[in-house]
mmCIF file of C-alpha atoms in Angstrom:
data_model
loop_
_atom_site.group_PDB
_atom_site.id
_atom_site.type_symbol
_atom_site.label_atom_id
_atom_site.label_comp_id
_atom_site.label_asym_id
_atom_site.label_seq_id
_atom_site.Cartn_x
_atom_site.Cartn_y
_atom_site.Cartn_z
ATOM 1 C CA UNK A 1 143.841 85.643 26.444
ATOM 2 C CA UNK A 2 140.326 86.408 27.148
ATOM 3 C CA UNK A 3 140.520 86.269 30.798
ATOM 4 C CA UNK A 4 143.661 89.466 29.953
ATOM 5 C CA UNK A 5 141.406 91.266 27.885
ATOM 6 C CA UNK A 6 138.641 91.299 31.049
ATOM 7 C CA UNK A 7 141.314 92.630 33.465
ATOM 8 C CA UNK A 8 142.496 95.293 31.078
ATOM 9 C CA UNK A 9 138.951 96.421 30.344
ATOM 10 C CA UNK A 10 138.286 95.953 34.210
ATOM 11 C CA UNK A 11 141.317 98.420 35.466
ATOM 12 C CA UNK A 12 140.752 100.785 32.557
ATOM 13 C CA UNK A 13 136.740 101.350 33.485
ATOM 14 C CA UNK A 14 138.000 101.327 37.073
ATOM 15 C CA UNK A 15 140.498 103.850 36.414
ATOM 16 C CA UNK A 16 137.527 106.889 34.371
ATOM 17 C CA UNK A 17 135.259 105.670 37.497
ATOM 18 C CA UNK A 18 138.019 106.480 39.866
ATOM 19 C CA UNK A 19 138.881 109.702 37.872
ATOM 20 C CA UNK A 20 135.386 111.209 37.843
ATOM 21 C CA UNK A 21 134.411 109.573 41.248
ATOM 22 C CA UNK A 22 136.934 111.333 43.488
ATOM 23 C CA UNK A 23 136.246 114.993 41.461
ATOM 24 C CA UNK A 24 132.452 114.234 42.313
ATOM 25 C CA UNK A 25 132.565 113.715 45.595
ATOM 26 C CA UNK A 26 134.299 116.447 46.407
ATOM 27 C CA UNK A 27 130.405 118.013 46.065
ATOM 28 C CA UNK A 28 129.853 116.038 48.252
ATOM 29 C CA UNK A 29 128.519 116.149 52.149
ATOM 30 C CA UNK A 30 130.292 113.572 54.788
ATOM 31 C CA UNK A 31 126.166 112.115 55.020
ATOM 32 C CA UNK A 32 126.018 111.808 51.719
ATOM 33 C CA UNK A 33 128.660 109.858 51.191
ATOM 34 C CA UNK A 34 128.066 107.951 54.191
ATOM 35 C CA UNK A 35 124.661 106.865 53.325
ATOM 36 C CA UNK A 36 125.702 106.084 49.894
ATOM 37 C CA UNK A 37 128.521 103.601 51.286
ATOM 38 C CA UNK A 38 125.779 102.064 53.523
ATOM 39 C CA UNK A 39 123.005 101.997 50.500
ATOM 40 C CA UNK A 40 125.798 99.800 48.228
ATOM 41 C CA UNK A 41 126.714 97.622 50.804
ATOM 42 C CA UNK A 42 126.033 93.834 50.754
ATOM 43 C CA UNK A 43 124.717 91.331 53.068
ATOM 44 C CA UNK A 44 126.842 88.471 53.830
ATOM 45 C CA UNK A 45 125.026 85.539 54.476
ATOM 46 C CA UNK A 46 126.404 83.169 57.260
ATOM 47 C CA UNK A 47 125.249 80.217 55.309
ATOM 48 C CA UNK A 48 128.979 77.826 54.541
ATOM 49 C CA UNK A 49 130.693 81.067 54.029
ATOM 50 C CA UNK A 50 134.175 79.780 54.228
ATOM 51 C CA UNK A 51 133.939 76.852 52.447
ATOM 52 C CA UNK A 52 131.794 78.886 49.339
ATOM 53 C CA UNK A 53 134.763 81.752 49.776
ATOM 54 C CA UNK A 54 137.369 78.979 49.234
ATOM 55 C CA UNK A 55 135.682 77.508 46.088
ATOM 56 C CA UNK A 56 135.135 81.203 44.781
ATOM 57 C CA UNK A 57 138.848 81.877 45.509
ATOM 58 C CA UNK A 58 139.786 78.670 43.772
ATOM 59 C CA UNK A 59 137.648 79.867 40.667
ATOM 60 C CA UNK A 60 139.842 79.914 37.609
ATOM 61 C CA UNK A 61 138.882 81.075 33.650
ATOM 62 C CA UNK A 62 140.013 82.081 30.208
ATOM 63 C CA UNK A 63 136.385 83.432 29.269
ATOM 64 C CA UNK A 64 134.214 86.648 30.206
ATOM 65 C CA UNK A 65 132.629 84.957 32.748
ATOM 66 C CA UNK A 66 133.555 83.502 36.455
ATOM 67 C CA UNK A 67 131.950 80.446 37.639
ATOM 68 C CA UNK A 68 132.276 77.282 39.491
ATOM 69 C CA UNK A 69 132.307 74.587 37.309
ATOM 70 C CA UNK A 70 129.073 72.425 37.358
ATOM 71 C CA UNK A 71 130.462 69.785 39.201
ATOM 72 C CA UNK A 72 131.345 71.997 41.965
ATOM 73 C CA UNK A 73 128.520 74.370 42.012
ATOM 74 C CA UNK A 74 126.098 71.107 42.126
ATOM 75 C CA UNK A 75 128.189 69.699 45.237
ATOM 76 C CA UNK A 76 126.922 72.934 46.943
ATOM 77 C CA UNK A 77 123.617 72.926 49.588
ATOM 78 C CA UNK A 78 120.907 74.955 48.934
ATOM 79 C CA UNK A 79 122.059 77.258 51.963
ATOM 80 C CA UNK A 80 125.687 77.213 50.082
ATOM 81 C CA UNK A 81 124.119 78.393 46.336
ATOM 82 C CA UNK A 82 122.131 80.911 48.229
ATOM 83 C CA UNK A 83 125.677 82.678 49.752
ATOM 84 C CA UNK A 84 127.347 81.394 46.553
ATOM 85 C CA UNK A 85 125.264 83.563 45.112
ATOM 86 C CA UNK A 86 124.611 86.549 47.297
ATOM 87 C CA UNK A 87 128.488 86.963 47.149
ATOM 88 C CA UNK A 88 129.274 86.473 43.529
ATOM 89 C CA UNK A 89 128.062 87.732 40.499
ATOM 90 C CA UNK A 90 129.104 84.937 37.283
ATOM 91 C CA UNK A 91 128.862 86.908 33.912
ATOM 92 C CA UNK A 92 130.733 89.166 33.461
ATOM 93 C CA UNK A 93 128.585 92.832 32.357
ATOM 94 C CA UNK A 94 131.107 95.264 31.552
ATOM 95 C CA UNK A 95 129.871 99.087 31.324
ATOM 96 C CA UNK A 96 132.247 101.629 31.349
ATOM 97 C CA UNK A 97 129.743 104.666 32.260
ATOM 98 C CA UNK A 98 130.242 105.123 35.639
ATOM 99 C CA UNK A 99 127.356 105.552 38.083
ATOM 100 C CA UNK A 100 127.911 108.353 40.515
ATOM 101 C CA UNK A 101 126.590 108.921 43.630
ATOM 102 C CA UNK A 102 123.679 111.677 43.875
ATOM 103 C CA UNK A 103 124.322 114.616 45.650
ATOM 104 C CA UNK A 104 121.929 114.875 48.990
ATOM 105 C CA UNK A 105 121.217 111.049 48.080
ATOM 106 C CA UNK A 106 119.962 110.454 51.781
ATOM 107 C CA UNK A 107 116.943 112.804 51.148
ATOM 108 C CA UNK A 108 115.986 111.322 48.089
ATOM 109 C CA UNK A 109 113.526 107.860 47.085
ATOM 110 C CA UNK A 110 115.719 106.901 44.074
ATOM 111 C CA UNK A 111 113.938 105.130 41.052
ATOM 112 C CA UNK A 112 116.260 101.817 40.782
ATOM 113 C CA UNK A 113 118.945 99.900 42.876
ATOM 114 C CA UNK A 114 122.335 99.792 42.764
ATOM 115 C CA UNK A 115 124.499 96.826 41.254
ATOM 116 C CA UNK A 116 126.471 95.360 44.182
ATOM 117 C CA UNK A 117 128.391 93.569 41.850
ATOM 118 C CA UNK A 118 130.469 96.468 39.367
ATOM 119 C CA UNK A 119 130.891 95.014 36.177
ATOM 120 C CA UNK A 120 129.295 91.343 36.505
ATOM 121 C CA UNK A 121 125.714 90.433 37.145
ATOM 122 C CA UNK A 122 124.415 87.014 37.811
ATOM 123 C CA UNK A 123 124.156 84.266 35.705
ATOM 124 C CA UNK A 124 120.917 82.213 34.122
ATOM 125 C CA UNK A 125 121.642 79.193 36.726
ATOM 126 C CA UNK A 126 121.859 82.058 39.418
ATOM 127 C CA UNK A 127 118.743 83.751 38.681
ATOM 128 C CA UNK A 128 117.054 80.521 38.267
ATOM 129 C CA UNK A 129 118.420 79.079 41.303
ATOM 130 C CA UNK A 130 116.459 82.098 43.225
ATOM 131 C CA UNK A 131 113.542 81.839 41.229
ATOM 132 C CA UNK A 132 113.436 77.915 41.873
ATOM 133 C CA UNK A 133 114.063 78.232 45.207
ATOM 134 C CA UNK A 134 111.571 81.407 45.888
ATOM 135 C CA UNK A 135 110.470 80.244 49.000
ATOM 136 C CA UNK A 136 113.620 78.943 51.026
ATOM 137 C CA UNK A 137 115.100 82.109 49.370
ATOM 138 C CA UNK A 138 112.581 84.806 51.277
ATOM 139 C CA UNK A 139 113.222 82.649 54.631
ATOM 140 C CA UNK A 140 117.055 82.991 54.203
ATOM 141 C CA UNK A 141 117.068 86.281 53.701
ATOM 142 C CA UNK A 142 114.599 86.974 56.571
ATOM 143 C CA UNK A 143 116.999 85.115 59.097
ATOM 144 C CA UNK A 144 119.997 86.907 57.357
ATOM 145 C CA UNK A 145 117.919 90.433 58.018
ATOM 146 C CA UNK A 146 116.534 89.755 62.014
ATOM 147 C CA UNK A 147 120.070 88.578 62.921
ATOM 148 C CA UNK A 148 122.135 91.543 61.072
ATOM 149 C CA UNK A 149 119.193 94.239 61.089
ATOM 150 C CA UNK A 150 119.792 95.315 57.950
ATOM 151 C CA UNK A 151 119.012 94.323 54.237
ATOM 152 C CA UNK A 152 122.239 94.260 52.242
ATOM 153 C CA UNK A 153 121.762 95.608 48.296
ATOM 154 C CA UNK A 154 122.240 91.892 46.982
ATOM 155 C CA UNK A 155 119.333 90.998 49.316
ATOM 156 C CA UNK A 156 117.331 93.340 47.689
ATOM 157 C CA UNK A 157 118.086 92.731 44.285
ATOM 158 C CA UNK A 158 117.513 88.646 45.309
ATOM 159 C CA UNK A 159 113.657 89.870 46.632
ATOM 160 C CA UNK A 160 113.133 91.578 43.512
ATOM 161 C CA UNK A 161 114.651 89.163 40.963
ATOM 162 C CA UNK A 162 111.869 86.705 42.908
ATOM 163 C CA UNK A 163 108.854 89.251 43.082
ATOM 164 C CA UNK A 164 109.018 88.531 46.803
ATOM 165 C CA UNK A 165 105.488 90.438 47.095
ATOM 166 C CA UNK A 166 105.249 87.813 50.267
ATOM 167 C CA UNK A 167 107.925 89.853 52.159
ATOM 168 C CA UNK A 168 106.050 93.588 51.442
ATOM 169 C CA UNK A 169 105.499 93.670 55.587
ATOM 170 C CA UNK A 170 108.386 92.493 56.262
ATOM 171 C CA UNK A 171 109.990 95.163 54.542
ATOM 172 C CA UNK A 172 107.824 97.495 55.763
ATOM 173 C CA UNK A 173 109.090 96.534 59.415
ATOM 174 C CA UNK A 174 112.541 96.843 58.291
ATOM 175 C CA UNK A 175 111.697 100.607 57.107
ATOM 176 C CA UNK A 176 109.907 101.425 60.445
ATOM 177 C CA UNK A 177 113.043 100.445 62.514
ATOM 178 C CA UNK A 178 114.903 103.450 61.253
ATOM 179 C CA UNK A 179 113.576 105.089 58.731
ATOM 180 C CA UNK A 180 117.240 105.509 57.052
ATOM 181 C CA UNK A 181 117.284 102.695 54.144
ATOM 182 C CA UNK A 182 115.588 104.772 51.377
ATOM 183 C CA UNK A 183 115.976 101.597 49.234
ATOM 184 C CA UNK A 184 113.604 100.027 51.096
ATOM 185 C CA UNK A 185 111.041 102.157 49.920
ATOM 186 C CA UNK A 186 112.496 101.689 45.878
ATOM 187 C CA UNK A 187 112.273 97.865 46.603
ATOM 188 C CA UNK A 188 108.916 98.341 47.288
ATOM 189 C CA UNK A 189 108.010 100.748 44.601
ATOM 190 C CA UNK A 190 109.477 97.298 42.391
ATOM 191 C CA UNK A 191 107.400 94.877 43.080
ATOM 192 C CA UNK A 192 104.467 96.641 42.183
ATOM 193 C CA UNK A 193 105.696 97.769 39.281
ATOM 194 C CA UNK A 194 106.698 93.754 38.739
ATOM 195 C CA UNK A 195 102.995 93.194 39.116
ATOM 196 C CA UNK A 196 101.912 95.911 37.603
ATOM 197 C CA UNK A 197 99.185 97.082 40.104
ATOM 198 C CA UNK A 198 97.405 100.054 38.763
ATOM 199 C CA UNK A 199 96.984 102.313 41.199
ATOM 200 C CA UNK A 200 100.596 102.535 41.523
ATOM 201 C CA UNK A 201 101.345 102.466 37.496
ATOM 202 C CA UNK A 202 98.344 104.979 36.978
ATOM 203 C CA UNK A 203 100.397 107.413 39.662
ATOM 204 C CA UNK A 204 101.964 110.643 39.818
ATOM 205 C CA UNK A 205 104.411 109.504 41.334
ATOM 206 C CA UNK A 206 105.431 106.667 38.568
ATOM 207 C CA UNK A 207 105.421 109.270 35.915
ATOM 208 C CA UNK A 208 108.436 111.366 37.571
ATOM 209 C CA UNK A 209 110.559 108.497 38.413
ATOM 210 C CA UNK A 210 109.667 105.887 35.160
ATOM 211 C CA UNK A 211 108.101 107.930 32.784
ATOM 212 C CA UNK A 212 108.837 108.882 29.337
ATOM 213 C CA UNK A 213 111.428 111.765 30.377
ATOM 214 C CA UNK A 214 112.957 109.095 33.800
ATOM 215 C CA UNK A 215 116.006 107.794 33.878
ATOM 216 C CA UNK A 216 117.849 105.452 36.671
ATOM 217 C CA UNK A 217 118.917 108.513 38.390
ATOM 218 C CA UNK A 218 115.349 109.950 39.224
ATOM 219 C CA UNK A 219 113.999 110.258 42.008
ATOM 220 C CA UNK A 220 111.507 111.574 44.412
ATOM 221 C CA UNK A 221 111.973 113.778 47.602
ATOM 222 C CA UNK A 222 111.385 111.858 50.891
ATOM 223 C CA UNK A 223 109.442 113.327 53.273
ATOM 224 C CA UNK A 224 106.731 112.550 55.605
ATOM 225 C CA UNK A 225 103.937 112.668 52.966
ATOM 226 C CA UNK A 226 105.521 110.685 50.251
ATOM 227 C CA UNK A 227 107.150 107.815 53.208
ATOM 228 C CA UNK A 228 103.140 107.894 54.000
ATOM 229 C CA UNK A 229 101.855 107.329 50.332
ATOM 230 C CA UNK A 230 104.473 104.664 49.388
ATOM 231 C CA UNK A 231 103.629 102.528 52.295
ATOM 232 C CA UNK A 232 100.079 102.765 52.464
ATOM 233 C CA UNK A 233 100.372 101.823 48.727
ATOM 234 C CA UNK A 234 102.508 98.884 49.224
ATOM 235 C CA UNK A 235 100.354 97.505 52.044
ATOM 236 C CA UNK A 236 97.241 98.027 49.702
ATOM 237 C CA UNK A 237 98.982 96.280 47.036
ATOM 238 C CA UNK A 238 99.980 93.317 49.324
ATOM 239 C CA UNK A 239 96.566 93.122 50.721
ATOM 240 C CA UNK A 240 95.449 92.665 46.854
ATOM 241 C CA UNK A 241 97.866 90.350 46.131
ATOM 242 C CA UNK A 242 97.516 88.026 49.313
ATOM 243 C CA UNK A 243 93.051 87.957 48.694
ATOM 244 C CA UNK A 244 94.171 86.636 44.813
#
């Protein structure tokens, strides 16, 4: 009965989403929408992928929440938890306010992710898996990121969840190839913020995107100047962080 009341909630949150979705981006500009496809995409790790696809296919429940029972989430490797959970979200997080893309998004350093997984979110054992496994995690996702090129949203979210200060110049790198993935800069605007180093808390630039008067929507204009401030900042901070 439970597992009927999550679909119905599901399809009718879908449904305002898809209502006031479609009317908004209308306002919007073929880029836009483009880079906000690209900026919610996922990584997809290579890692057992068909056999963690089949369990997750297999996964049946009455509750809120989808997960592999213990039995078969334990018969997993490490390398299969890590897709396992790069690919599925267990608890189910329902929120019915739908979060629209922002017009001219491509030109702007937004003040939080997105959630690559609409309405669920991982679990405790998920998040603790990462956190456990901090170190094997930041390699995965490095191998994921030289082979692919790119750094998905869930990878992202995985750094953070870990305070992955480790991988600052390797995200850094990642930014330099392009210059496209804006998140990049967000992720890195995170971990100091997860480590609270002043000179980034004491900032301008905190103030206007987590201040009293932010939201999740802020955001900053990117531009040559403010690409230049956020990365000198990060390396500073990592620099910090790496003498102890």
């Amino acid at each position: 009965m439970k597992y009927k009341l999550l679909t119905i909630a599901l399809l009718f949150c879908s449904s305002l989403f898809a209502q006031e979705s479609a009317d908004y981006n209308q306002k919007q500009s073929k880029e836009s929408l483009a880079y906000h496809e690209a900026r919610t995409k996922i990584s997809v790790p290579p890692y057992g992928i068909v056999k963690v696809r089949a369990k997750i296919a297999k996964i049946t429940s009455d509750t809120e929440n989808l997960k592999l029972s213990a039995k078969e989430y334990l018969s997993l490797s490490l390398k299969e938890k890590f897709t396992y959970c790069m690919i599925h979200a267990e608890d189910y997080d329902q929120n019915c306010d739908p979060v629209l893309p922002v017009i001219d998004e491509e030109k702007k350093i937004m003040a939080s992710l997105e959630n690559p997984f609409p309405e669920f979110a991982w679990s405790e054992r998920q998040t603790a898996f990462l956190n456990k496994n901090r170190d094997s995690v930041m390699a995965l996702v490095k191998a994921s990121v030289l082979r692919s090129k790119r750094m998905g949203l869930n990878y992202k979210l995985a750094i953070n969840e870990i305070n992955g200060w480790e991988m600052i110049p390797f995200i850094i790198q990642t930014f330099k190839a392009d210059h496209k993935d804006l998140d990049l800069l967000t992720l890195l605007m995170k971990l100091m913020i997860n480590n609270n180093y002043a000179p980034f808390m004491q900032s301008e630039t905190h103030r206007k995107l987590y201040g009293n008067e932010a939201n999740d929507r802020s955001y900053i204009k990117f531009n040559k100047a403010n690409e230049d401030l956020m990365l000198s900042r990060a390396n500073d901070f990592y620099l910090k962080m790496k003498k102890g």
